[in-house]
């Protein structure tokens, strides 16, 4: 947030020989972005010009405008140090003219620090949950070595075509990819792959071709529906559609992946 203004020299008030500020003229304040922001080992000094009648609230608004640091994330003081120090925070009503010739230090506000800690804690918790899921999944995959599922595949009667109402059973490795399973099913039902539209559907949801039978939640003895048309989007899929912003390439991939299970 906010770039370094290396071209500016720190402002320390009127130096010897410098003309005093005319009454009512804008005030240029020296704002120090401290290292507490975690953006480097050196402080940045920003020169911020505000009207003579400005307050600290106006100064914060100007910093947000120039350097994109939200005002509620700013804690302004007249001394440096960590944001947790006892340095009194400048109230929003303080007149900017009383700060002329002084350095104003900008630390992250307590709210900003609390938000960062909450995000870090949430990220750590999510990473732990993901690692646990990965470990559980690896254990399940290990337990499926050498196991075979007997799965039924049914073409609905109203689908028409050469396999209308037909039902077949295949003995399959639960770790087989759905794309490979679909080719086997189409050969059995239609005599060749790609002859008729086919979508594998599990529990009303079209299954993508790049996951395993097990990860598609197909179980031993289950019946998979080989639908002619892709079923309507589920609530989760509609949420995904909103997240991708209707990207045609992603939505096409969702719509074109033929697969379903009941």
XYZ file of C-alpha atoms in Angstrom:
262
model
C 0.000 0.000 0.000
C 1.531 3.221 -1.133
C 4.869 3.549 -2.797
C 8.026 5.088 -1.505
C 8.529 8.740 -2.379
C 12.311 8.636 -2.557
C 12.451 11.983 -4.332
C 11.252 13.816 -1.249
C 13.472 14.929 1.590
C 12.027 14.620 5.102
C 10.097 17.758 6.043
C 11.123 19.154 9.367
C 9.531 22.543 9.348
C 10.862 25.922 8.257
C 14.628 25.795 7.914
C 16.867 28.835 8.244
C 16.242 31.213 5.404
C 13.032 29.519 4.295
C 10.036 31.797 3.820
C 7.328 31.243 6.457
C 4.007 29.819 5.294
C 1.536 32.509 4.365
C -1.604 32.646 6.503
C -4.281 30.356 5.042
C -1.823 28.621 2.699
C -1.868 24.790 2.484
C 0.216 22.864 4.998
C 2.733 20.210 3.935
C 3.082 17.518 6.580
C 5.752 14.839 6.787
C 4.082 11.429 7.270
C 6.319 8.478 8.136
C 5.044 5.041 7.146
C 6.725 2.862 9.758
C 8.240 -0.597 9.340
C 5.295 -2.017 11.301
C 3.484 -2.380 7.973
C 5.891 -5.174 7.027
C 6.801 -3.564 3.709
C 10.545 -3.412 4.227
C 13.222 -2.633 6.781
C 13.207 1.116 6.057
C 10.589 3.738 6.781
C 9.037 5.776 3.969
C 8.524 9.510 4.366
C 5.576 10.970 2.473
C 4.922 14.681 1.947
C 1.183 15.272 2.236
C -0.371 18.650 1.502
C -3.657 19.538 3.188
C -5.638 22.798 3.542
C -4.758 25.079 6.439
C -8.126 24.341 8.079
C -7.700 20.554 7.758
C -7.968 18.119 10.647
C -6.338 14.725 11.231
C -9.455 13.176 9.683
C -8.764 15.180 6.516
C -5.109 14.115 6.627
C -6.141 10.447 6.773
C -8.492 10.966 3.851
C -5.668 12.576 1.835
C -3.310 9.674 2.654
C -5.989 7.246 1.464
C -6.416 9.246 -1.739
C -2.683 9.487 -2.496
C -1.350 6.174 -1.172
C -4.404 3.891 -1.044
C -4.135 3.188 2.676
C -7.721 2.994 4.028
C -8.247 5.611 6.732
C -9.605 3.059 9.236
C -6.308 1.164 8.950
C -4.238 4.241 9.880
C -3.048 5.025 13.388
C -1.323 8.436 13.457
C 0.961 9.470 16.316
C 3.733 11.977 16.971
C 6.294 9.342 17.981
C 7.597 6.215 16.312
C 7.732 2.692 17.674
C 5.510 -0.336 17.403
C 1.765 0.167 17.011
C 1.247 -1.549 20.367
C 3.297 1.136 22.162
C 1.716 3.661 24.471
C 2.172 6.565 22.052
C -1.136 8.471 22.089
C -3.082 8.306 18.855
C -3.952 11.633 17.268
C -7.687 12.229 17.429
C -9.486 12.944 14.151
C -10.479 16.409 15.408
C -6.874 17.610 15.951
C -6.049 20.592 13.736
C -3.395 19.917 11.084
C -1.778 23.295 11.730
C -0.743 22.076 15.193
C 1.316 19.338 13.497
C 3.279 21.696 11.252
C 7.021 21.138 11.526
C 6.531 17.756 13.233
C 6.771 14.238 11.929
C 3.523 12.268 11.922
C 4.055 8.507 12.242
C 1.591 6.172 10.554
C 1.272 2.676 12.045
C -1.366 0.031 11.308
C -4.423 0.566 13.469
C -5.398 -2.018 16.068
C -8.310 -3.006 13.829
C -5.916 -3.610 10.919
C -3.614 -5.716 13.109
C -6.551 -7.696 14.479
C -7.772 -8.332 10.928
C -4.346 -9.566 9.840
C -4.137 -11.889 12.847
C -7.628 -13.241 12.145
C -6.780 -13.888 8.496
C -3.531 -15.597 9.457
C -5.352 -17.759 11.996
C -8.025 -18.694 9.490
C -5.423 -19.553 6.857
C -3.564 -21.750 9.348
C -6.785 -23.514 10.311
C -7.716 -24.092 6.665
C -4.253 -25.443 5.873
C -4.561 -27.850 8.786
C -7.961 -29.022 7.556
C -6.630 -29.484 4.019
C -3.653 -31.491 5.256
C -5.969 -33.680 7.325
C -8.208 -34.277 4.301
C -5.209 -35.153 2.132
C -4.003 -37.651 4.725
C -7.446 -39.225 5.035
C -7.783 -39.410 1.258
C -4.366 -41.059 0.934
C -5.368 -43.624 3.565
C -8.628 -44.381 1.746
C -6.847 -44.750 -1.599
C -4.344 -47.114 0.032
C -7.188 -49.214 1.435
C -8.739 -49.555 -2.043
C -5.695 -51.256 -3.548
C -6.836 -54.578 -5.053
C -10.537 -53.824 -4.398
C -13.081 -54.126 -7.232
C -16.553 -52.561 -7.425
C -19.545 -54.024 -9.250
C -21.374 -50.997 -10.621
C -24.605 -50.804 -12.627
C -25.000 -48.359 -15.512
C -28.509 -47.573 -16.722
C -29.667 -45.702 -19.825
C -33.132 -44.207 -19.140
C -35.916 -45.478 -21.392
C -36.906 -41.935 -22.360
C -33.386 -41.284 -23.676
C -34.255 -43.143 -26.904
C -31.574 -44.572 -29.168
C -30.141 -48.074 -29.351
C -29.635 -48.435 -25.591
C -32.946 -46.993 -24.305
C -33.867 -48.731 -21.042
C -30.725 -50.887 -21.118
C -28.895 -51.745 -17.911
C -25.402 -53.243 -17.645
C -23.016 -54.161 -14.820
C -19.231 -53.729 -14.927
C -16.572 -54.807 -12.467
C -14.270 -51.844 -12.011
C -11.273 -50.608 -10.062
C -12.645 -47.800 -7.819
C -9.566 -45.731 -8.689
C -10.320 -45.839 -12.440
C -10.819 -42.427 -14.055
C -14.389 -41.638 -15.033
C -13.223 -40.859 -18.581
C -11.973 -44.466 -18.940
C -15.110 -45.841 -17.306
C -17.314 -43.853 -19.670
C -15.581 -45.254 -22.748
C -16.169 -48.793 -21.462
C -19.810 -48.020 -20.716
C -20.433 -46.476 -24.137
C -18.864 -49.475 -25.880
C -21.190 -51.794 -23.974
C -24.315 -49.674 -24.454
C -23.885 -48.196 -27.933
C -21.281 -50.424 -29.574
C -18.831 -47.513 -29.873
C -17.733 -44.450 -27.920
C -19.194 -41.079 -28.870
C -22.119 -42.539 -30.818
C -24.779 -40.903 -28.630
C -24.717 -38.097 -26.040
C -23.920 -39.530 -22.631
C -23.500 -37.894 -19.251
C -22.540 -39.920 -16.182
C -24.622 -38.639 -13.253
C -24.117 -39.357 -9.538
C -26.803 -38.204 -7.114
C -28.181 -35.850 -9.748
C -24.800 -34.273 -10.503
C -22.841 -34.645 -13.734
C -19.439 -36.149 -12.906
C -16.272 -34.648 -14.456
C -14.142 -37.097 -16.435
C -10.836 -36.411 -14.667
C -11.702 -37.848 -11.238
C -11.795 -41.453 -10.089
C -14.853 -43.609 -9.567
C -14.184 -43.443 -5.828
C -13.850 -39.647 -5.786
C -17.103 -39.406 -7.743
C -18.681 -41.090 -4.690
C -19.594 -44.192 -6.610
C -19.899 -47.197 -4.315
C -20.024 -50.943 -4.829
C -23.469 -51.982 -6.105
C -24.512 -48.413 -7.034
C -26.415 -47.562 -10.210
C -24.985 -44.806 -12.396
C -27.390 -43.086 -14.763
C -26.105 -42.601 -18.303
C -28.184 -39.562 -19.190
C -28.786 -38.175 -22.670
C -28.629 -34.589 -21.424
C -26.621 -32.906 -18.716
C -28.748 -32.456 -15.574
C -29.567 -28.916 -14.339
C -26.874 -27.190 -12.331
C -26.926 -27.873 -8.613
C -26.759 -25.039 -6.085
C -23.001 -25.635 -5.654
C -22.459 -25.517 -9.416
C -24.459 -22.296 -9.680
C -22.230 -20.780 -6.990
C -19.193 -21.897 -9.004
C -20.706 -20.323 -12.112
C -21.011 -17.045 -10.219
C -17.417 -17.264 -8.999
C -16.024 -17.763 -12.508
C -18.150 -14.861 -13.709
C -19.767 -16.875 -16.477
C -16.403 -17.516 -18.165
C -17.481 -19.336 -21.364
C -14.470 -21.650 -21.460
C -15.003 -22.849 -17.890
C -18.750 -23.133 -18.267
C -18.295 -25.032 -21.533
C -16.052 -27.481 -19.742
C -18.759 -27.961 -17.148
C -21.474 -28.391 -19.762
C -19.552 -30.670 -22.115
C -18.223 -33.174 -19.578
C -20.492 -36.227 -20.118
C -21.004 -38.337 -16.857
C -23.841 -39.195 -14.067
C -24.582 -41.513 -11.044
C -27.624 -42.235 -8.818
